[in-house]
Amino acid sequence: MSNTVIIGAQWGDEGKGKIVDMLSAQSRVIVRFHGGNNAGHTIKVNGQETVLHLIPSGILHDNTLCLIGNGVVLDPGTFLEEVDALAGKGIDVSPARLGMSKKVHLIMPYHKSLDKAREAKRASNKIGTTGRGIGPCYEDKAARVGLRAGDVSNPALVREKVRRALLEKNILLRDLYKFDPVDAEATCDELLGFAPRLISYFTDVEQRLHEAAEEGEGVLFEGAQGVHLDIDHGTYPFVTSSNTVAGSAATGSGIGPCAFDRIVGIAKAYTTRVGAGPFPTELLDDTGSYMRAKGAEFGATTGRPRRCGWLDAVVLRASVRLNGLTDIALTKLDVLQNLPELRICVAYMFEGRRIDKLPQEEGALAAVEPVYETLPGFEEDISGCTVFDVLPESVRKYVRRVEECVGVKISIISVGPERTQTIVRS
Ligand code: IMP
């Protein structure tokens, strides 16, 4: 069995949930390695929709072991709500099937308050965060003052860390941002109230991955967000607070970097983005609205309408390099039906020159003009196609041209939200 990493190759929301769900059928162990409940994976099975924010999408398959690695930041209340919601649907979420590393950092109520307070204070330069406390939690991790899941076994340590954190954060919240301060006792009581259930999920993720390797079982590493939201390689500062590239699958789960056999980038057949930040191929016209409506492009986590635009091959080429992608899964191809023509951005014009790579200076991507190639559109309903050769000629041409522009094979094509609406190319 092979170890596969799945990452979003654009700005998130590429439909990773469905592909992870599909590939989970071939892996017994699935691990999330970064981000938190800023992610939202929507999976549709037999007409029933499930939205997951924290728990790996592989949970919907029987006999999988789903793990939350050290690189994740976890909101304890949200995690337990998600566990209860899945249990309510009859899904086994017992600790035999679901585990988290004790090294996971916990998102505290003051992280969420700070996230919202800072966004409210930023006048014209809002990042458009999900407001889930992700950034402030990673800040505390880097500042070495964070609470880790394992701490909840030690109430005195929790009280001491929360008290110390609030000495600083309540000054910021009250005096700088004019927000309500956070009560230390109530915060600790709430967290310690969650402790027995959280503790039941603790596991040594590194050990479990090591055992999977020894037993020859494939592991699926489930990325969240997208490459261009990466804190280092993304469109800084309009990024999330973790490394979203495939390399973080190793650091965020506790496995060596040579462990991966396959790295699949998930890319939509067009492009979307939520929140602020440069987006060269964004369409503010009827075509963009058509994609949003037909593709149901509203955030699974925040419900915000997503910005929509043409597929950007420059962005995808960067993803291939930054992640060492072995192949691409192209999703939501059916959404492009009935558009009179299809466009692919193959390069940019920047300061009077044609460039075929992403500029690296802050703000430069906002100043580029896309260079498009135009291909014929298609009117046929492709949502029932499960074989590549049965797709209309214009659709096959579009897929092949994207492959040429990007430089890796498109191995999976999704033509609808159901598990069955998928083309796997050999
Ligand atoms: P944060 O991750 O909540 O700090 O938000 C930072 C930026 O990343 C914002 O533009 C968010 O909209 C974006 N973002 C975070 N998570 C996701 C995701 O799962 N999909 C798409 N965008 C995301």
Short mmCIF file of C-alpha atoms and ligand atoms in Angstrom, two decimals:
data_model
loop_
_atom_site.label_atom_id
_atom_site.label_comp_id
_atom_site.label_asym_id
_atom_site.label_seq_id
_atom_site.Cartn_x
_atom_site.Cartn_y
_atom_site.Cartn_z
CA MET A 1 0.00 0.00 0.00
CA SER A 2 1.24 3.48 -0.74
CA ASN A 3 1.35 6.58 1.46
CA THR A 4 -0.55 9.36 -0.27
CA VAL A 5 -0.69 13.06 0.54
CA ILE A 6 -3.68 15.07 -0.63
CA ILE A 7 -3.44 18.83 -0.75
CA GLY A 8 -5.50 21.65 -2.21
CA ALA A 9 -3.64 23.09 -5.21
CA GLN A 10 -5.39 26.48 -5.31
CA TRP A 11 -6.85 28.65 -2.51
CA GLY A 12 -8.83 25.97 -0.69
CA ASP A 13 -12.30 24.51 -1.25
CA GLU A 14 -11.13 22.41 -4.22
CA GLY A 15 -13.33 19.48 -3.24
CA LYS A 16 -10.67 17.61 -1.25
CA GLY A 17 -13.30 15.99 0.99
CA LYS A 18 -14.74 13.93 -1.85
CA ILE A 19 -11.33 12.81 -3.13
CA VAL A 20 -10.09 11.96 0.38
CA ASP A 21 -13.31 10.06 0.95
CA MET A 22 -12.78 8.19 -2.31
CA LEU A 23 -9.11 7.34 -1.67
CA SER A 24 -9.91 6.40 1.93
CA ALA A 25 -11.49 3.27 0.53
CA GLN A 26 -7.89 2.15 -0.24
CA SER A 27 -6.26 3.28 3.05
CA ARG A 28 -6.93 2.14 6.57
CA VAL A 29 -5.28 5.11 8.27
CA ILE A 30 -6.11 8.75 7.50
CA VAL A 31 -4.37 11.62 9.24
CA ARG A 32 -4.91 15.38 9.26
CA PHE A 33 -1.71 17.34 9.72
CA HIS A 34 -2.38 21.09 9.81
CA GLY A 35 -5.03 23.80 10.13
CA GLY A 36 -8.13 23.57 12.24
CA ASN A 37 -11.84 24.11 11.91
CA ASN A 38 -11.22 26.85 9.36
CA ALA A 39 -11.41 23.92 6.93
CA GLY A 40 -14.72 22.60 5.71
CA HIS A 41 -15.04 19.38 3.74
CA THR A 42 -18.44 18.56 2.26
CA ILE A 43 -18.98 14.92 1.35
CA LYS A 44 -22.09 13.53 -0.31
CA VAL A 45 -22.84 9.81 -0.04
CA ASN A 46 -26.14 8.32 -1.22
CA GLY A 47 -27.73 11.77 -1.32
CA GLN A 48 -26.76 12.50 2.30
CA GLU A 49 -24.43 15.46 2.87
CA THR A 50 -21.88 15.56 5.69
CA VAL A 51 -19.72 18.60 6.43
CA LEU A 52 -16.53 17.95 8.38
CA HIS A 53 -14.28 20.66 9.78
CA LEU A 54 -11.77 18.79 11.93
CA ILE A 55 -12.30 15.07 11.76
CA PRO A 56 -10.63 13.43 8.74
CA SER A 57 -13.07 12.74 5.91
CA GLY A 58 -12.06 9.06 5.98
CA ILE A 59 -14.34 8.59 9.02
CA LEU A 60 -17.23 7.93 6.62
CA HIS A 61 -15.65 4.62 5.59
CA ASP A 62 -15.92 1.62 7.90
CA ASN A 63 -12.71 0.13 9.27
CA THR A 64 -10.60 3.28 8.97
CA LEU A 65 -8.49 4.77 11.72
CA CYS A 66 -8.67 8.58 11.63
CA LEU A 67 -5.96 10.57 13.35
CA ILE A 68 -5.47 14.25 14.15
CA GLY A 69 -1.75 15.04 14.03
CA ASN A 70 0.33 17.48 16.06
CA GLY A 71 0.25 20.13 13.32
CA VAL A 72 -3.49 20.69 13.77
CA VAL A 73 -5.00 23.36 16.04
CA LEU A 74 -8.14 22.03 17.69
CA ASP A 75 -11.15 23.78 19.17
CA PRO A 76 -12.23 21.26 21.85
CA GLY A 77 -15.93 22.24 21.88
CA THR A 78 -16.18 22.13 18.08
CA PHE A 79 -14.37 18.79 17.97
CA LEU A 80 -16.80 17.21 20.42
CA GLU A 81 -19.81 18.72 18.61
CA GLU A 82 -18.55 17.18 15.37
CA VAL A 83 -18.07 13.82 17.12
CA ASP A 84 -21.64 13.98 18.45
CA ALA A 85 -23.06 15.00 15.06
CA LEU A 86 -21.37 12.02 13.38
CA ALA A 87 -22.50 9.68 16.15
CA GLY A 88 -26.04 10.98 15.59
CA LYS A 89 -25.77 9.79 11.98
CA GLY A 90 -24.82 6.33 13.17
CA ILE A 91 -21.10 6.69 12.38
CA ASP A 92 -18.68 4.97 14.76
CA VAL A 93 -16.55 7.71 16.32
CA SER A 94 -15.24 5.68 19.22
CA PRO A 95 -11.58 6.07 20.24
CA ALA A 96 -10.92 2.78 18.45
CA ARG A 97 -11.48 4.69 15.17
CA LEU A 98 -10.54 8.26 16.05
CA GLY A 99 -7.50 9.61 17.85
CA MET A 100 -5.60 12.83 18.41
CA SER A 101 -2.04 13.65 19.29
CA LYS A 102 -1.44 15.07 22.78
CA LYS A 103 0.75 17.65 20.98
CA VAL A 104 -2.20 19.25 19.17
CA HIS A 105 -2.53 22.91 20.21
CA LEU A 106 -5.88 23.96 21.60
CA ILE A 107 -7.86 26.91 20.31
CA MET A 108 -9.02 28.84 23.37
CA PRO A 109 -11.88 31.36 23.62
CA TYR A 110 -9.37 34.22 23.77
CA HIS A 111 -7.90 33.12 20.43
CA LYS A 112 -11.32 33.46 18.80
CA SER A 113 -11.90 36.87 20.44
CA LEU A 114 -8.50 38.13 19.29
CA ASP A 115 -9.06 36.83 15.75
CA LYS A 116 -12.37 38.70 15.50
CA ALA A 117 -11.08 41.81 17.28
CA ARG A 118 -8.09 42.14 14.93
CA GLU A 119 -10.19 41.68 11.82
CA ALA A 120 -12.64 44.30 13.07
CA LYS A 121 -9.77 46.72 13.70
CA ARG A 122 -8.16 46.25 10.25
CA ALA A 123 -9.82 48.94 8.20
CA SER A 124 -9.14 48.47 4.49
CA ASN A 125 -6.67 45.59 4.76
CA LYS A 126 -8.81 42.81 6.21
CA ILE A 127 -7.55 39.26 5.58
CA GLY A 128 -11.05 37.87 5.82
CA THR A 129 -10.13 35.16 8.34
CA THR A 130 -12.72 32.59 9.30
CA GLY A 131 -12.73 34.09 12.82
CA ARG A 132 -12.12 30.65 14.32
CA GLY A 133 -9.01 31.68 16.30
CA ILE A 134 -6.62 29.80 14.00
CA GLY A 135 -3.98 32.55 13.66
CA PRO A 136 -3.83 33.53 17.36
CA CYS A 137 -3.55 29.85 18.34
CA TYR A 138 -0.58 29.28 16.01
CA GLU A 139 0.94 32.53 17.33
CA ASP A 140 0.87 31.12 20.86
CA LYS A 141 2.36 27.86 19.62
CA ALA A 142 5.30 29.76 18.09
CA ALA A 143 5.57 31.98 21.18
CA ARG A 144 5.73 28.79 23.28
CA VAL A 145 2.83 29.76 25.51
CA GLY A 146 0.11 27.57 23.94
CA LEU A 147 -2.01 24.92 25.63
CA ARG A 148 -1.62 21.48 24.14
CA ALA A 149 -4.28 18.78 24.24
CA GLY A 150 -2.19 16.68 26.64
CA ASP A 151 -2.26 19.52 29.18
CA VAL A 152 -5.90 18.82 30.02
CA SER A 153 -4.75 15.84 32.11
CA ASN A 154 -3.10 18.35 34.44
CA PRO A 155 -5.69 20.88 35.75
CA ALA A 156 -3.08 22.91 37.67
CA LEU A 157 -1.04 23.37 34.47
CA VAL A 158 -4.17 24.42 32.52
CA ARG A 159 -5.09 27.03 35.16
CA GLU A 160 -1.54 28.38 35.29
CA LYS A 161 -1.22 28.66 31.48
CA VAL A 162 -4.65 30.27 31.04
CA ARG A 163 -4.02 32.73 33.87
CA ARG A 164 -0.67 33.76 32.35
CA ALA A 165 -2.13 34.03 28.84
CA LEU A 166 -4.98 36.23 29.96
CA LEU A 167 -2.67 38.62 31.83
CA GLU A 168 -1.54 39.78 28.38
CA LYS A 169 -4.54 39.04 26.16
CA ASN A 170 -7.17 40.73 28.31
CA ILE A 171 -5.17 43.97 28.15
CA LEU A 172 -5.23 43.72 24.36
CA LEU A 173 -8.89 42.77 24.19
CA ARG A 174 -10.15 45.37 26.68
CA ASP A 175 -7.83 48.32 26.20
CA LEU A 176 -6.75 48.13 22.57
CA TYR A 177 -9.66 46.43 20.80
CA LYS A 178 -12.51 47.45 23.16
CA PHE A 179 -13.73 43.86 23.27
CA ASP A 180 -15.01 41.99 26.35
CA PRO A 181 -12.20 40.45 28.43
CA VAL A 182 -12.20 36.66 28.85
CA ASP A 183 -12.80 35.14 32.28
CA ALA A 184 -9.97 32.81 33.34
CA GLU A 185 -11.98 30.62 35.73
CA ALA A 186 -14.86 30.08 33.30
CA THR A 187 -12.40 29.28 30.50
CA CYS A 188 -10.58 26.69 32.59
CA ASP A 189 -13.81 25.15 33.91
CA GLU A 190 -15.17 24.76 30.40
CA LEU A 191 -11.97 23.18 29.08
CA LEU A 192 -11.57 20.86 32.06
CA GLY A 193 -15.22 19.87 31.62
CA PHE A 194 -14.27 18.59 28.14
CA ALA A 195 -11.17 16.83 29.52
CA PRO A 196 -12.49 13.28 30.13
CA ARG A 197 -13.84 12.99 26.58
CA LEU A 198 -10.74 14.57 25.02
CA ILE A 199 -8.43 12.28 27.01
CA SER A 200 -10.28 9.24 25.71
CA TYR A 201 -9.15 10.23 22.18
CA PHE A 202 -5.46 10.70 22.99
CA THR A 203 -3.12 8.49 21.05
CA ASP A 204 0.50 8.44 20.01
CA VAL A 205 0.02 9.42 16.36
CA GLU A 206 3.68 8.87 15.45
CA GLN A 207 3.53 5.36 16.89
CA ARG A 208 0.30 4.59 15.02
CA LEU A 209 1.89 5.73 11.74
CA HIS A 210 4.98 3.68 12.47
CA GLU A 211 2.81 0.61 13.13
CA ALA A 212 0.86 1.21 9.91
CA ALA A 213 4.17 1.24 8.00
CA GLU A 214 5.33 -1.97 9.69
CA GLU A 215 2.06 -3.68 8.85
CA GLY A 216 2.26 -2.51 5.23
CA GLU A 217 -0.88 -0.39 5.48
CA GLY A 218 -1.20 2.74 3.35
CA VAL A 219 -1.71 6.06 5.08
CA LEU A 220 -3.64 8.96 3.58
CA PHE A 221 -2.43 12.39 4.69
CA GLU A 222 -5.38 14.76 4.41
CA GLY A 223 -4.46 18.38 3.77
CA ALA A 224 -6.77 21.32 4.39
CA GLN A 225 -6.98 24.78 2.80
CA GLY A 226 -4.77 25.19 -0.30
CA VAL A 227 -1.18 25.71 -1.38
CA HIS A 228 -1.64 29.41 -2.05
CA LEU A 229 -2.89 29.99 1.50
CA ASP A 230 0.44 28.62 2.83
CA ILE A 231 2.02 30.92 5.42
CA ASP A 232 5.36 30.88 3.53
CA HIS A 233 4.52 30.18 -0.09
CA GLY A 234 1.03 31.65 -0.34
CA THR A 235 -0.15 35.13 -1.24
CA TYR A 236 1.21 36.64 1.97
CA PRO A 237 -0.26 38.30 4.03
CA PHE A 238 -3.58 36.97 2.67
CA VAL A 239 -2.86 33.45 3.88
CA THR A 240 -3.70 31.12 6.72
CA SER A 241 -1.30 30.54 9.64
CA SER A 242 0.02 27.08 8.85
CA ASN A 243 2.09 25.48 6.13
CA THR A 244 -0.40 23.95 3.73
CA VAL A 245 2.16 22.46 1.33
CA ALA A 246 2.77 18.71 1.20
CA GLY A 247 5.98 19.00 3.23
CA SER A 248 3.93 19.78 6.31
CA ALA A 249 2.36 16.32 6.12
CA ALA A 250 5.65 15.08 7.60
CA THR A 251 6.13 17.70 10.33
CA GLY A 252 2.45 17.85 11.19
CA SER A 253 2.03 14.13 11.76
CA GLY A 254 5.44 12.94 12.91
CA ILE A 255 6.72 10.89 9.98
CA GLY A 256 9.91 11.23 7.93
CA PRO A 257 9.86 13.12 4.61
CA CYS A 258 10.75 10.04 2.55
CA ALA A 259 7.54 8.30 3.56
CA PHE A 260 5.37 9.60 0.74
CA ASP A 261 4.79 7.67 -2.49
CA ARG A 262 2.14 9.84 -4.11
CA ILE A 263 1.22 13.52 -3.72
CA VAL A 264 -2.12 14.43 -5.27
CA GLY A 265 -3.06 18.06 -5.80
CA ILE A 266 -6.77 18.73 -5.90
CA ALA A 267 -7.72 21.51 -8.32
CA LYS A 268 -11.09 22.80 -9.37
CA ALA A 269 -11.70 23.04 -13.13
CA TYR A 270 -11.97 26.78 -12.45
CA THR A 271 -10.68 28.82 -9.49
CA THR A 272 -12.30 30.11 -6.31
CA ARG A 273 -11.13 32.04 -3.31
CA VAL A 274 -12.80 33.12 -0.05
CA GLY A 275 -11.57 36.04 1.96
CA ALA A 276 -9.36 38.83 0.68
CA GLY A 277 -6.21 38.67 -1.43
CA PRO A 278 -5.05 38.76 -5.05
CA PHE A 279 -6.89 36.57 -7.58
CA PRO A 280 -5.76 37.35 -11.14
CA THR A 281 -8.43 35.36 -12.98
CA GLU A 282 -11.36 36.52 -10.84
CA LEU A 283 -14.56 37.15 -12.83
CA LEU A 284 -16.78 39.91 -11.49
CA ASP A 285 -19.27 39.38 -14.32
CA ASP A 286 -22.11 37.02 -15.21
CA THR A 287 -19.68 34.14 -15.90
CA GLY A 288 -18.36 34.41 -12.32
CA SER A 289 -21.94 34.49 -10.98
CA TYR A 290 -22.82 31.47 -13.14
CA MET A 291 -19.90 29.47 -11.65
CA ARG A 292 -20.90 30.51 -8.11
CA ALA A 293 -24.53 29.48 -8.61
CA LYS A 294 -23.91 26.25 -10.56
CA GLY A 295 -20.98 25.23 -8.35
CA ALA A 296 -22.78 26.18 -5.09
CA GLU A 297 -19.73 28.24 -4.23
CA PHE A 298 -20.52 29.25 -0.67
CA GLY A 299 -18.10 28.50 2.18
CA ALA A 300 -18.75 25.25 4.08
CA THR A 301 -17.33 26.86 7.23
CA THR A 302 -18.56 30.46 7.09
CA GLY A 303 -21.25 30.41 4.38
CA ARG A 304 -19.50 33.31 2.61
CA PRO A 305 -19.95 33.52 -1.18
CA ARG A 306 -16.74 32.43 -2.88
CA ARG A 307 -15.03 34.59 -5.48
CA CYS A 308 -14.94 32.69 -8.81
CA GLY A 309 -12.78 32.84 -11.95
CA TRP A 310 -11.06 30.91 -14.74
CA LEU A 311 -8.53 28.17 -14.11
CA ASP A 312 -5.08 29.65 -13.52
CA ALA A 313 -2.33 27.38 -14.85
CA VAL A 314 0.39 29.67 -13.42
CA VAL A 315 -0.99 29.04 -9.94
CA LEU A 316 -1.20 25.30 -10.60
CA ARG A 317 2.34 25.10 -12.04
CA ALA A 318 3.60 26.67 -8.81
CA SER A 319 1.64 24.06 -6.85
CA VAL A 320 3.25 21.24 -8.83
CA ARG A 321 6.71 22.53 -7.93
CA LEU A 322 6.05 23.49 -4.30
CA ASN A 323 4.58 20.10 -3.50
CA GLY A 324 6.24 17.72 -5.93
CA LEU A 325 2.77 16.74 -7.14
CA THR A 326 2.68 13.35 -8.80
CA ASP A 327 -0.79 13.93 -10.23
CA ILE A 328 -3.86 16.12 -10.09
CA ALA A 329 -7.51 15.44 -9.33
CA LEU A 330 -9.63 17.90 -11.31
CA THR A 331 -12.95 18.58 -9.60
CA LYS A 332 -16.27 20.17 -10.53
CA LEU A 333 -15.68 19.89 -14.27
CA ASP A 334 -19.47 19.57 -14.75
CA VAL A 335 -19.91 23.16 -13.46
CA LEU A 336 -18.43 24.53 -16.69
CA GLN A 337 -21.31 23.10 -18.78
CA ASN A 338 -23.12 25.64 -20.99
CA LEU A 339 -20.42 28.29 -20.93
CA PRO A 340 -19.89 29.32 -24.59
CA GLU A 341 -16.11 29.23 -24.22
CA LEU A 342 -13.56 28.11 -21.63
CA ARG A 343 -10.45 30.04 -20.72
CA ILE A 344 -7.17 28.97 -19.18
CA CYS A 345 -4.72 31.54 -17.84
CA VAL A 346 -1.34 30.42 -19.19
CA ALA A 347 0.85 33.37 -18.19
CA TYR A 348 0.67 36.92 -16.81
CA MET A 349 1.62 40.34 -18.06
CA PHE A 350 3.58 42.08 -15.31
CA GLU A 351 5.20 45.51 -15.68
CA GLY A 352 4.97 45.23 -19.46
CA ARG A 353 6.57 41.76 -19.62
CA ARG A 354 5.08 38.31 -20.05
CA ILE A 355 5.90 36.04 -17.09
CA ASP A 356 5.01 32.40 -16.59
CA LYS A 357 5.72 32.18 -12.85
CA LEU A 358 4.15 33.77 -9.78
CA PRO A 359 5.87 37.03 -8.85
CA GLN A 360 7.26 36.88 -5.30
CA GLU A 361 7.05 40.49 -4.15
CA GLU A 362 4.19 41.32 -1.79
CA GLY A 363 1.34 42.90 -3.72
CA ALA A 364 2.74 42.02 -7.17
CA LEU A 365 0.14 39.35 -7.93
CA ALA A 366 -2.55 41.99 -7.54
CA ALA A 367 -0.90 43.93 -10.38
CA VAL A 368 -0.66 41.19 -13.03
CA GLU A 369 -2.97 40.80 -16.04
CA PRO A 370 -3.86 37.23 -17.04
CA VAL A 371 -2.92 35.97 -20.51
CA TYR A 372 -5.67 33.61 -21.62
CA GLU A 373 -6.03 30.79 -24.08
CA THR A 374 -9.61 30.25 -25.22
CA LEU A 375 -11.09 26.82 -25.88
CA PRO A 376 -14.58 25.76 -27.00
CA GLY A 377 -17.21 25.19 -24.30
CA PHE A 378 -19.62 22.24 -24.03
CA GLU A 379 -23.38 21.87 -23.66
CA GLU A 380 -23.61 18.17 -22.89
CA ASP A 381 -24.45 16.94 -19.38
CA ILE A 382 -21.28 15.15 -18.26
CA SER A 383 -22.38 14.45 -14.69
CA GLY A 384 -23.07 10.79 -15.47
CA CYS A 385 -19.76 10.10 -17.30
CA THR A 386 -17.45 7.65 -15.59
CA VAL A 387 -15.07 7.01 -18.50
CA PHE A 388 -12.74 9.65 -19.96
CA ASP A 389 -13.18 8.59 -23.57
CA VAL A 390 -16.95 9.10 -23.32
CA LEU A 391 -16.55 12.79 -22.44
CA PRO A 392 -17.34 15.25 -25.27
CA GLU A 393 -14.35 16.15 -27.44
CA SER A 394 -14.23 19.76 -26.17
CA VAL A 395 -14.10 18.57 -22.53
CA ARG A 396 -11.27 16.12 -23.28
CA LYS A 397 -9.44 18.91 -25.10
CA TYR A 398 -9.78 21.20 -22.06
CA VAL A 399 -8.48 18.52 -19.68
CA ARG A 400 -5.53 17.68 -21.96
CA ARG A 401 -4.62 21.34 -22.38
CA VAL A 402 -4.65 21.86 -18.60
CA GLU A 403 -2.34 18.85 -18.27
CA GLU A 404 0.04 20.31 -20.86
CA CYS A 405 0.09 23.72 -19.18
CA VAL A 406 0.63 22.30 -15.72
CA GLY A 407 3.01 19.45 -16.52
CA VAL A 408 1.45 16.55 -14.59
CA LYS A 409 -1.26 14.03 -15.32
CA ILE A 410 -4.87 14.59 -14.34
CA SER A 411 -5.56 11.17 -12.88
CA ILE A 412 -9.00 11.75 -11.37
CA ILE A 413 -11.87 13.86 -12.71
CA SER A 414 -14.91 14.67 -10.62
CA VAL A 415 -18.14 15.43 -12.47
CA GLY A 416 -20.54 15.70 -9.51
CA PRO A 417 -20.64 15.57 -5.73
CA GLU A 418 -21.48 11.86 -5.34
CA ARG A 419 -18.75 9.24 -4.85
CA THR A 420 -19.93 7.55 -8.04
CA GLN A 421 -19.58 10.70 -10.21
CA THR A 422 -15.87 10.21 -10.75
CA ILE A 423 -13.59 9.30 -13.63
CA VAL A 424 -10.38 7.51 -12.71
CA ARG A 425 -7.83 7.50 -15.55
CA SER A 426 -5.31 4.73 -15.70
P1 IMP B 1 -7.82 31.78 8.80
O1 IMP B 1 -7.26 30.48 8.34
O2 IMP B 1 -9.18 31.66 9.47
O3 IMP B 1 -6.85 32.57 9.61
O4 IMP B 1 -8.11 32.66 7.48
C1 IMP B 1 -7.06 33.16 6.66
C2 IMP B 1 -7.44 33.11 5.19
O5 IMP B 1 -7.53 31.76 4.77
C3 IMP B 1 -8.82 33.72 4.88
O6 IMP B 1 -8.77 34.32 3.60
C4 IMP B 1 -9.74 32.52 4.85
O7 IMP B 1 -10.89 32.74 4.07
C5 IMP B 1 -8.81 31.50 4.21
N1 IMP B 1 -9.17 30.13 4.57
C6 IMP B 1 -8.94 29.48 5.73
N2 IMP B 1 -9.38 28.23 5.68
C7 IMP B 1 -9.89 28.05 4.44
C8 IMP B 1 -10.46 26.92 3.76
O8 IMP B 1 -10.58 25.80 4.28
N3 IMP B 1 -10.86 27.15 2.49
C9 IMP B 1 -10.70 28.33 1.86
N4 IMP B 1 -10.16 29.41 2.45
C10 IMP B 1 -9.75 29.26 3.73
#
